[in-house]
Amino acid sequence: MAPTPAATTHDFAKEVKDFDDSKMGVKDLLDSGVTTIPKIFMYPPEILADLKPCNLEIPTVDLSHPREEVIEQIKRASHDWGFYQVINHGISNEIIDQTINAFKSFYELPIEAKKQYHHMDPKVAFYSNFNIFYSKAVNWKDSLRVYMAPNPPEMGQMPSVCAKELLEWDIHAKRVAEELMEMMCEGLGVKKDKLKEMSCLEHRKLVSHYYPYCPQPDLTMGLPPHTDRGVLTVLLQNEVNGLHVKHGKEWVEVKPVHGALIINVGDLLQIFSNDAFTSIEHRVVANPSKNPRISLAAIYNPGKRGENDVYGVFPEIISAEKPSLYKEFTIPEIQKQGLTDDSSCRAIIDLFKFDKSEAA
């Protein structure tokens, strides 16, 4: 059984700080010759208890099919699964492969070349855990996060080996996200530009992850179970397994499809839809393959963040038969709770959902 950080709190905190101060990534640690994972990467047994997925598959939506058919498929997948893959989305496999390879090149740079990006610059950051000092364990992965809007970094602030691909992928992914948001709105019976008008394409970040080979994958995680806090996530991944989605009581492995994009509903969109769409827990297990798993998430949030910018369930879908399940809120209210753009696990849903007495 893996030792838990709680059992050796002082040593755990010191070892985490030492790892953070080294500015190494997990890839660099592996390259240094480790053959067993350090204790700071060992997750508690309750998180590691059920790592094997079942044989189900998430839905796949072909965007080349008739629009009404696609809208219905997206609506059903967003409700039943909270996740779906899209194909024939208009981004060529050549662009996808170039993007994946550019990020692979960044992570495989010498450690000295990556140290300058080590967390936490507000716009560009390289890290293993964004909240490394508050996590139960350190994740067996490396990440690069870049805020693309509303105030993108200068070209020189981004790693030169993938800067061009970052800028281009932001454009490609935004186009797909806008198209999907329109169809998701139509599926709910509201005007297709509703989410766009709510500024949900205006706050964007790209977060890439590199999951290197793990010598003891049953003792750690690439990413522990979580939900995405925002509106919508558009995920690009290479063809190495690892992403699992919770469906009922089981975990479902998202089988990579070359050229496909994975879409998932965030906590905010579940609220906007009054639970017609569902934000679902997902995780990434540690990688037992010698080939790295590489992913790139484009995450969309509202850009209007003032005290008077109020969000909640779409008014058009509220009725006596289907009253609102959520209180209205502002982004500053979320920020005051300490819920950053990176922290989530249905926290916002729990925070703003009416209890039965309030709903009555």
CSV table of C-alpha atoms in Angstrom, one decimal:
chain,number,residue,atom,x,y,z
A,1,MET,CA,0.0,0.0,0.0
A,2,ALA,CA,1.3,3.4,-0.9
A,3,PRO,CA,2.3,5.7,2.0
A,4,THR,CA,0.1,8.8,2.3
A,5,PRO,CA,1.5,12.3,2.6
A,6,ALA,CA,-0.5,12.8,5.8
A,7,ALA,CA,1.6,10.2,7.5
A,8,THR,CA,4.8,12.2,7.0
A,9,THR,CA,3.6,15.7,6.7
A,10,HIS,CA,6.9,17.5,7.5
A,11,ASP,CA,8.9,15.3,5.1
A,12,PHE,CA,6.2,15.6,2.4
A,13,ALA,CA,6.1,19.4,2.6
A,14,LYS,CA,9.9,19.7,2.5
A,15,GLU,CA,10.3,17.3,-0.4
A,16,VAL,CA,7.6,19.1,-2.4
A,17,LYS,CA,9.4,22.4,-1.8
A,18,ASP,CA,12.7,20.9,-2.8
A,19,PHE,CA,11.1,19.6,-6.0
A,20,ASP,CA,9.5,22.9,-6.8
A,21,ASP,CA,12.7,24.8,-6.0
A,22,SER,CA,14.6,22.6,-8.5
A,23,LYS,CA,12.3,23.8,-11.3
A,24,MET,CA,12.5,20.3,-12.7
A,25,GLY,CA,9.6,18.8,-14.6
A,26,VAL,CA,8.6,15.1,-14.2
A,27,LYS,CA,10.2,14.5,-17.6
A,28,ASP,CA,13.5,15.8,-16.3
A,29,LEU,CA,13.2,13.7,-13.1
A,30,LEU,CA,12.7,10.6,-15.3
A,31,ASP,CA,15.7,11.6,-17.4
A,32,SER,CA,17.8,11.9,-14.3
A,33,GLY,CA,17.5,8.1,-13.9
A,34,VAL,CA,14.8,7.4,-11.3
A,35,THR,CA,13.3,4.0,-11.6
A,36,THR,CA,10.7,4.3,-8.8
A,37,ILE,CA,8.5,7.3,-8.1
A,38,PRO,CA,9.4,9.6,-5.1
A,39,LYS,CA,6.9,9.6,-2.2
A,40,ILE,CA,5.6,13.0,-3.0
A,41,PHE,CA,4.0,11.5,-6.2
A,42,MET,CA,2.2,8.7,-4.3
A,43,TYR,CA,-1.6,9.3,-4.1
A,44,PRO,CA,-3.8,8.2,-1.2
A,45,PRO,CA,-5.3,4.6,-1.6
A,46,GLU,CA,-8.9,5.9,-2.0
A,47,ILE,CA,-8.0,7.7,-5.2
A,48,LEU,CA,-6.1,4.7,-6.6
A,49,ALA,CA,-8.7,2.2,-5.6
A,50,ASP,CA,-10.4,1.9,-9.0
A,51,LEU,CA,-8.1,2.7,-11.9
A,52,LYS,CA,-9.4,0.1,-14.4
A,53,PRO,CA,-12.0,1.4,-16.9
A,54,CYS,CA,-15.0,-0.4,-18.2
A,55,ASN,CA,-15.7,-1.2,-21.9
A,56,LEU,CA,-18.1,1.7,-22.8
A,57,GLU,CA,-17.2,4.5,-25.2
A,58,ILE,CA,-18.1,8.2,-25.1
A,59,PRO,CA,-20.3,9.4,-28.1
A,60,THR,CA,-18.7,10.6,-31.3
A,61,VAL,CA,-20.4,13.4,-33.3
A,62,ASP,CA,-19.7,13.9,-37.0
A,63,LEU,CA,-20.0,17.6,-37.7
A,64,SER,CA,-20.3,16.9,-41.5
A,65,HIS,CA,-23.8,15.5,-40.9
A,66,PRO,CA,-27.0,17.6,-41.3
A,67,ARG,CA,-27.1,20.4,-38.7
A,68,GLU,CA,-30.4,19.3,-37.0
A,69,GLU,CA,-29.0,15.8,-36.5
A,70,VAL,CA,-25.8,17.1,-35.1
A,71,ILE,CA,-27.6,19.5,-32.7
A,72,GLU,CA,-29.6,16.6,-31.3
A,73,GLN,CA,-26.6,14.4,-30.9
A,74,ILE,CA,-24.7,17.1,-29.1
A,75,LYS,CA,-27.7,17.8,-26.9
A,76,ARG,CA,-28.0,14.2,-25.9
A,77,ALA,CA,-24.3,13.7,-25.4
A,78,SER,CA,-24.0,16.8,-23.3
A,79,HIS,CA,-26.8,15.6,-21.0
A,80,ASP,CA,-26.0,11.9,-20.8
A,81,TRP,CA,-22.2,12.1,-20.8
A,82,GLY,CA,-21.0,15.7,-20.5
A,83,PHE,CA,-18.3,14.5,-23.0
A,84,TYR,CA,-18.2,13.7,-26.7
A,85,GLN,CA,-15.7,13.5,-29.5
A,86,VAL,CA,-16.1,15.5,-32.7
A,87,ILE,CA,-14.8,14.5,-36.1
A,88,ASN,CA,-14.9,16.4,-39.5
A,89,HIS,CA,-14.5,19.7,-37.5
A,90,GLY,CA,-12.5,21.5,-40.3
A,91,ILE,CA,-9.0,21.3,-38.7
A,92,SER,CA,-6.6,19.2,-40.8
A,93,ASN,CA,-4.7,16.3,-39.4
A,94,GLU,CA,-1.5,18.1,-40.6
A,95,ILE,CA,-2.2,21.0,-38.3
A,96,ILE,CA,-3.1,18.7,-35.5
A,97,ASP,CA,0.1,16.7,-35.8
A,98,GLN,CA,2.2,19.9,-36.1
A,99,THR,CA,0.6,21.3,-32.9
A,100,ILE,CA,1.2,18.1,-30.9
A,101,ASN,CA,4.8,17.9,-32.2
A,102,ALA,CA,5.5,21.5,-31.2
A,103,PHE,CA,4.4,20.9,-27.6
A,104,LYS,CA,6.3,17.6,-27.5
A,105,SER,CA,9.4,19.6,-28.6
A,106,PHE,CA,8.9,22.0,-25.7
A,107,TYR,CA,8.7,19.4,-23.0
A,108,GLU,CA,11.7,17.6,-24.4
A,109,LEU,CA,13.9,20.7,-24.3
A,110,PRO,CA,16.8,20.6,-21.8
A,111,ILE,CA,15.8,21.6,-18.3
A,112,GLU,CA,17.7,24.9,-18.5
A,113,ALA,CA,15.6,26.0,-21.5
A,114,LYS,CA,12.3,25.3,-19.6
A,115,LYS,CA,13.3,26.8,-16.2
A,116,GLN,CA,12.6,30.4,-17.3
A,117,TYR,CA,8.9,29.5,-17.6
A,118,HIS,CA,8.6,27.7,-14.3
A,119,HIS,CA,5.5,28.7,-12.4
A,120,MET,CA,3.9,31.1,-11.8
A,121,ASP,CA,3.9,33.9,-14.4
A,122,PRO,CA,0.3,35.2,-14.8
A,123,LYS,CA,0.4,34.6,-18.5
A,124,VAL,CA,2.8,31.8,-19.2
A,125,ALA,CA,3.7,29.0,-16.8
A,126,PHE,CA,5.5,25.6,-16.8
A,127,TYR,CA,4.6,23.4,-13.8
A,128,SER,CA,3.6,19.9,-12.6
A,129,ASN,CA,0.9,21.1,-10.2
A,130,PHE,CA,-0.6,24.6,-10.3
A,131,ASN,CA,-1.3,24.3,-6.6
A,132,ILE,CA,1.6,22.0,-5.7
A,133,PHE,CA,1.7,23.0,-2.0
A,134,TYR,CA,-2.0,22.2,-1.5
A,135,SER,CA,-2.3,19.0,-3.4
A,136,LYS,CA,-2.6,15.5,-1.8
A,137,ALA,CA,0.3,14.4,-4.1
A,138,VAL,CA,2.3,15.8,-7.0
A,139,ASN,CA,0.9,14.8,-10.4
A,140,TRP,CA,3.0,12.6,-12.7
A,141,LYS,CA,2.9,15.1,-15.6
A,142,ASP,CA,4.3,18.4,-16.8
A,143,SER,CA,2.1,21.3,-18.0
A,144,LEU,CA,2.4,24.6,-19.9
A,145,ARG,CA,-0.4,27.1,-19.4
A,146,VAL,CA,-0.8,30.2,-21.5
A,147,TYR,CA,-3.6,32.8,-21.2
A,148,MET,CA,-4.6,33.7,-24.7
A,149,ALA,CA,-7.4,36.3,-24.0
A,150,PRO,CA,-8.3,38.9,-23.1
A,151,ASN,CA,-4.6,40.0,-22.7
A,152,PRO,CA,-2.4,37.6,-24.6
A,153,PRO,CA,1.3,37.4,-23.9
A,154,GLU,CA,3.8,38.9,-26.2
A,155,MET,CA,5.4,36.6,-28.8
A,156,GLY,CA,8.7,36.7,-26.9
A,157,GLN,CA,7.1,35.6,-23.6
A,158,MET,CA,6.1,32.3,-25.1
A,159,PRO,CA,8.4,29.4,-25.7
A,160,SER,CA,9.8,29.9,-29.3
A,161,VAL,CA,9.6,26.2,-30.1
A,162,CYS,CA,5.7,26.3,-29.9
A,163,ALA,CA,4.7,30.0,-29.9
A,164,LYS,CA,3.5,29.9,-33.5
A,165,GLU,CA,1.4,26.8,-32.9
A,166,LEU,CA,0.0,28.3,-29.7
A,167,LEU,CA,-1.3,31.4,-31.6
A,168,GLU,CA,-2.6,29.3,-34.5
A,169,TRP,CA,-4.3,26.7,-32.3
A,170,ASP,CA,-6.1,29.5,-30.3
A,171,ILE,CA,-7.7,30.5,-33.6
A,172,HIS,CA,-8.6,27.0,-34.8
A,173,ALA,CA,-10.0,25.9,-31.4
A,174,LYS,CA,-12.0,29.1,-30.9
A,175,ARG,CA,-13.7,28.6,-34.3
A,176,VAL,CA,-14.7,25.0,-33.3
A,177,ALA,CA,-15.8,26.2,-29.8
A,178,GLU,CA,-18.0,29.0,-31.3
A,179,GLU,CA,-19.7,26.5,-33.7
A,180,LEU,CA,-20.3,24.0,-30.9
A,181,MET,CA,-21.6,26.7,-28.5
A,182,GLU,CA,-24.0,27.8,-31.2
A,183,MET,CA,-25.4,24.3,-31.6
A,184,MET,CA,-25.5,23.7,-27.9
A,185,CYS,CA,-27.6,26.9,-27.5
A,186,GLU,CA,-29.9,25.8,-30.3
A,187,GLY,CA,-30.3,22.5,-28.6
A,188,LEU,CA,-31.5,24.3,-25.4
A,189,GLY,CA,-33.9,26.4,-27.4
A,190,VAL,CA,-32.1,29.8,-27.0
A,191,LYS,CA,-30.7,31.9,-29.7
A,192,LYS,CA,-27.5,30.5,-31.1
A,193,ASP,CA,-25.3,33.5,-30.2
A,194,LYS,CA,-26.4,33.5,-26.5
A,195,LEU,CA,-23.0,32.2,-25.1
A,196,LYS,CA,-21.0,34.5,-27.4
A,197,GLU,CA,-23.0,37.5,-26.3
A,198,MET,CA,-22.3,36.5,-22.7
A,199,SER,CA,-18.6,36.8,-23.5
A,200,CYS,CA,-17.9,33.1,-23.2
A,201,LEU,CA,-15.3,33.1,-25.9
A,202,GLU,CA,-13.5,36.1,-24.5
A,203,HIS,CA,-11.5,34.6,-21.6
A,204,ARG,CA,-9.4,31.8,-23.0
A,205,LYS,CA,-6.4,29.8,-21.9
A,206,LEU,CA,-4.5,26.9,-23.5
A,207,VAL,CA,-3.2,24.3,-21.1
A,208,SER,CA,-1.0,21.5,-22.5
A,209,HIS,CA,0.0,18.4,-20.5
A,210,TYR,CA,2.9,16.0,-21.1
A,211,TYR,CA,2.5,12.6,-19.3
A,212,PRO,CA,5.8,10.8,-19.5
A,213,TYR,CA,6.3,7.1,-18.9
A,214,CYS,CA,5.7,6.2,-15.3
A,215,PRO,CA,7.6,3.2,-13.7
A,216,GLN,CA,4.9,2.7,-11.1
A,217,PRO,CA,1.6,3.8,-12.6
A,218,ASP,CA,-0.5,2.1,-9.9
A,219,LEU,CA,0.8,4.5,-7.3
A,220,THR,CA,0.2,7.9,-8.8
A,221,MET,CA,-2.0,9.9,-11.2
A,222,GLY,CA,-1.5,12.1,-14.2
A,223,LEU,CA,-4.5,14.2,-13.0
A,224,PRO,CA,-6.8,13.2,-10.2
A,225,PRO,CA,-10.6,13.2,-10.6
A,226,HIS,CA,-12.0,16.7,-11.3
A,227,THR,CA,-14.5,18.7,-13.3
A,228,ASP,CA,-13.7,21.7,-15.5
A,229,ARG,CA,-14.9,24.9,-13.8
A,230,GLY,CA,-15.5,26.9,-17.0
A,231,VAL,CA,-18.0,26.9,-19.8
A,232,LEU,CA,-16.5,24.6,-22.4
A,233,THR,CA,-13.3,22.7,-23.0
A,234,VAL,CA,-11.9,21.7,-26.4
A,235,LEU,CA,-9.2,19.0,-26.0
A,236,LEU,CA,-6.7,17.8,-28.5
A,237,GLN,CA,-4.7,14.7,-27.6
A,238,ASN,CA,-2.2,12.3,-29.2
A,239,GLU,CA,-2.9,8.6,-29.6
A,240,VAL,CA,-1.7,7.5,-26.2
A,241,ASN,CA,-4.5,6.3,-23.8
A,242,GLY,CA,-5.0,7.7,-20.3
A,243,LEU,CA,-8.1,10.0,-20.2
A,244,HIS,CA,-11.0,8.5,-18.2
A,245,VAL,CA,-14.6,9.9,-17.9
A,246,LYS,CA,-17.0,9.1,-15.0
A,247,HIS,CA,-20.3,7.6,-16.3
A,248,GLY,CA,-22.6,6.6,-13.5
A,249,LYS,CA,-20.4,4.6,-11.1
A,250,GLU,CA,-17.9,3.5,-13.8
A,251,TRP,CA,-14.9,5.0,-15.4
A,252,VAL,CA,-14.8,5.1,-19.2
A,253,GLU,CA,-11.6,5.3,-21.2
A,254,VAL,CA,-11.6,7.9,-24.0
A,255,LYS,CA,-10.0,5.9,-26.8
A,256,PRO,CA,-7.9,8.2,-28.9
A,257,VAL,CA,-9.1,8.8,-32.5
A,258,HIS,CA,-6.5,10.5,-34.7
A,259,GLY,CA,-7.8,13.9,-35.7
A,260,ALA,CA,-10.7,14.0,-33.3
A,261,LEU,CA,-11.3,16.6,-30.7
A,262,ILE,CA,-12.8,15.9,-27.3
A,263,ILE,CA,-15.4,18.3,-26.0
A,264,ASN,CA,-16.6,18.6,-22.4
A,265,VAL,CA,-19.2,20.6,-20.5
A,266,GLY,CA,-17.9,22.8,-17.7
A,267,ASP,CA,-19.5,23.6,-14.4
A,268,LEU,CA,-20.7,27.0,-15.6
A,269,LEU,CA,-22.4,25.6,-18.6
A,270,GLN,CA,-24.2,23.1,-16.4
A,271,ILE,CA,-25.5,26.0,-14.5
A,272,PHE,CA,-26.5,28.1,-17.6
A,273,SER,CA,-28.4,25.1,-18.9
A,274,ASN,CA,-30.2,24.4,-15.6
A,275,ASP,CA,-28.7,20.9,-15.6
A,276,ALA,CA,-29.8,20.1,-19.1
A,277,PHE,CA,-26.0,19.6,-19.7
A,278,THR,CA,-23.8,17.9,-17.2
A,279,SER,CA,-20.3,18.7,-16.0
A,280,ILE,CA,-18.7,15.3,-15.4
A,281,GLU,CA,-15.7,14.2,-13.4
A,282,HIS,CA,-12.7,13.0,-15.4
A,283,ARG,CA,-9.1,12.0,-14.7
A,284,VAL,CA,-5.9,11.0,-16.3
A,285,VAL,CA,-4.2,7.8,-15.1
A,286,ALA,CA,-0.4,7.6,-15.0
A,287,ASN,CA,1.2,6.6,-18.3
A,288,PRO,CA,2.6,3.0,-18.5
A,289,SER,CA,3.7,3.5,-22.1
A,290,LYS,CA,7.2,4.4,-23.2
A,291,ASN,CA,5.6,7.0,-25.5
A,292,PRO,CA,4.4,10.2,-23.8
A,293,ARG,CA,0.7,11.2,-23.7
A,294,ILE,CA,0.3,14.8,-24.9
A,295,SER,CA,-2.8,16.9,-24.7
A,296,LEU,CA,-3.8,20.5,-25.3
A,297,ALA,CA,-7.0,21.9,-23.7
A,298,ALA,CA,-8.6,25.1,-24.9
A,299,ILE,CA,-10.7,26.3,-21.9
A,300,TYR,CA,-13.4,29.0,-22.3
A,301,ASN,CA,-14.8,31.2,-19.6
A,302,PRO,CA,-16.8,34.5,-19.5
A,303,GLY,CA,-14.7,37.6,-20.2
A,304,LYS,CA,-17.1,40.0,-18.5
A,305,ARG,CA,-16.0,39.9,-14.9
A,306,GLY,CA,-17.3,43.1,-13.3
A,307,GLU,CA,-19.4,43.3,-10.1
A,308,ASN,CA,-22.5,44.1,-12.3
A,309,ASP,CA,-21.9,41.2,-14.8
A,310,VAL,CA,-24.4,38.7,-13.5
A,311,TYR,CA,-24.6,35.1,-14.6
A,312,GLY,CA,-27.1,32.3,-14.0
A,313,VAL,CA,-29.5,30.0,-15.7
A,314,PHE,CA,-30.6,31.2,-19.1
A,315,PRO,CA,-33.9,33.1,-18.4
A,316,GLU,CA,-35.5,31.7,-21.6
A,317,ILE,CA,-35.5,28.1,-20.3
A,318,ILE,CA,-37.0,28.9,-16.8
A,319,SER,CA,-40.7,28.2,-16.4
A,320,ALA,CA,-43.1,27.3,-13.6
A,321,GLU,CA,-42.6,23.6,-14.6
A,322,LYS,CA,-38.8,24.0,-14.8
A,323,PRO,CA,-37.7,26.7,-12.2
A,324,SER,CA,-34.2,27.8,-11.9
A,325,LEU,CA,-32.0,25.4,-9.9
A,326,TYR,CA,-29.3,28.0,-9.3
A,327,LYS,CA,-28.8,31.4,-7.7
A,328,GLU,CA,-27.4,34.2,-9.9
A,329,PHE,CA,-23.7,35.1,-9.3
A,330,THR,CA,-20.8,37.2,-10.6
A,331,ILE,CA,-17.3,36.1,-11.4
A,332,PRO,CA,-15.9,38.2,-8.5
A,333,GLU,CA,-18.1,36.2,-6.1
A,334,ILE,CA,-16.4,33.0,-7.3
A,335,GLN,CA,-13.0,34.6,-7.0
A,336,LYS,CA,-13.7,35.7,-3.4
A,337,GLN,CA,-14.4,32.0,-2.6
A,338,GLY,CA,-10.8,31.2,-3.6
A,339,LEU,CA,-12.0,29.3,-6.7
A,340,THR,CA,-9.4,30.2,-9.2
A,341,ASP,CA,-9.7,29.4,-12.9
A,342,ASP,CA,-7.8,26.2,-12.3
A,343,SER,CA,-9.7,24.9,-9.2
A,344,SER,CA,-12.8,22.9,-9.6
A,345,CYS,CA,-14.7,19.7,-8.8
A,346,ARG,CA,-18.2,20.8,-9.1
A,347,ALA,CA,-17.4,23.5,-6.5
A,348,ILE,CA,-19.3,26.2,-8.3
A,349,ILE,CA,-22.3,23.9,-8.8
A,350,ASP,CA,-22.4,23.2,-5.1
A,351,LEU,CA,-21.9,26.8,-4.2
A,352,PHE,CA,-24.8,28.3,-6.2
A,353,LYS,CA,-27.3,25.5,-6.3
A,354,PHE,CA,-30.5,26.2,-4.4
A,355,ASP,CA,-31.2,23.8,-1.6
A,356,LYS,CA,-34.7,22.4,-1.4
A,357,SER,CA,-36.0,24.9,1.1
A,358,GLU,CA,-34.7,27.8,-1.1
A,359,ALA,CA,-36.2,26.3,-4.3
A,360,ALA,CA,-39.6,25.9,-2.6
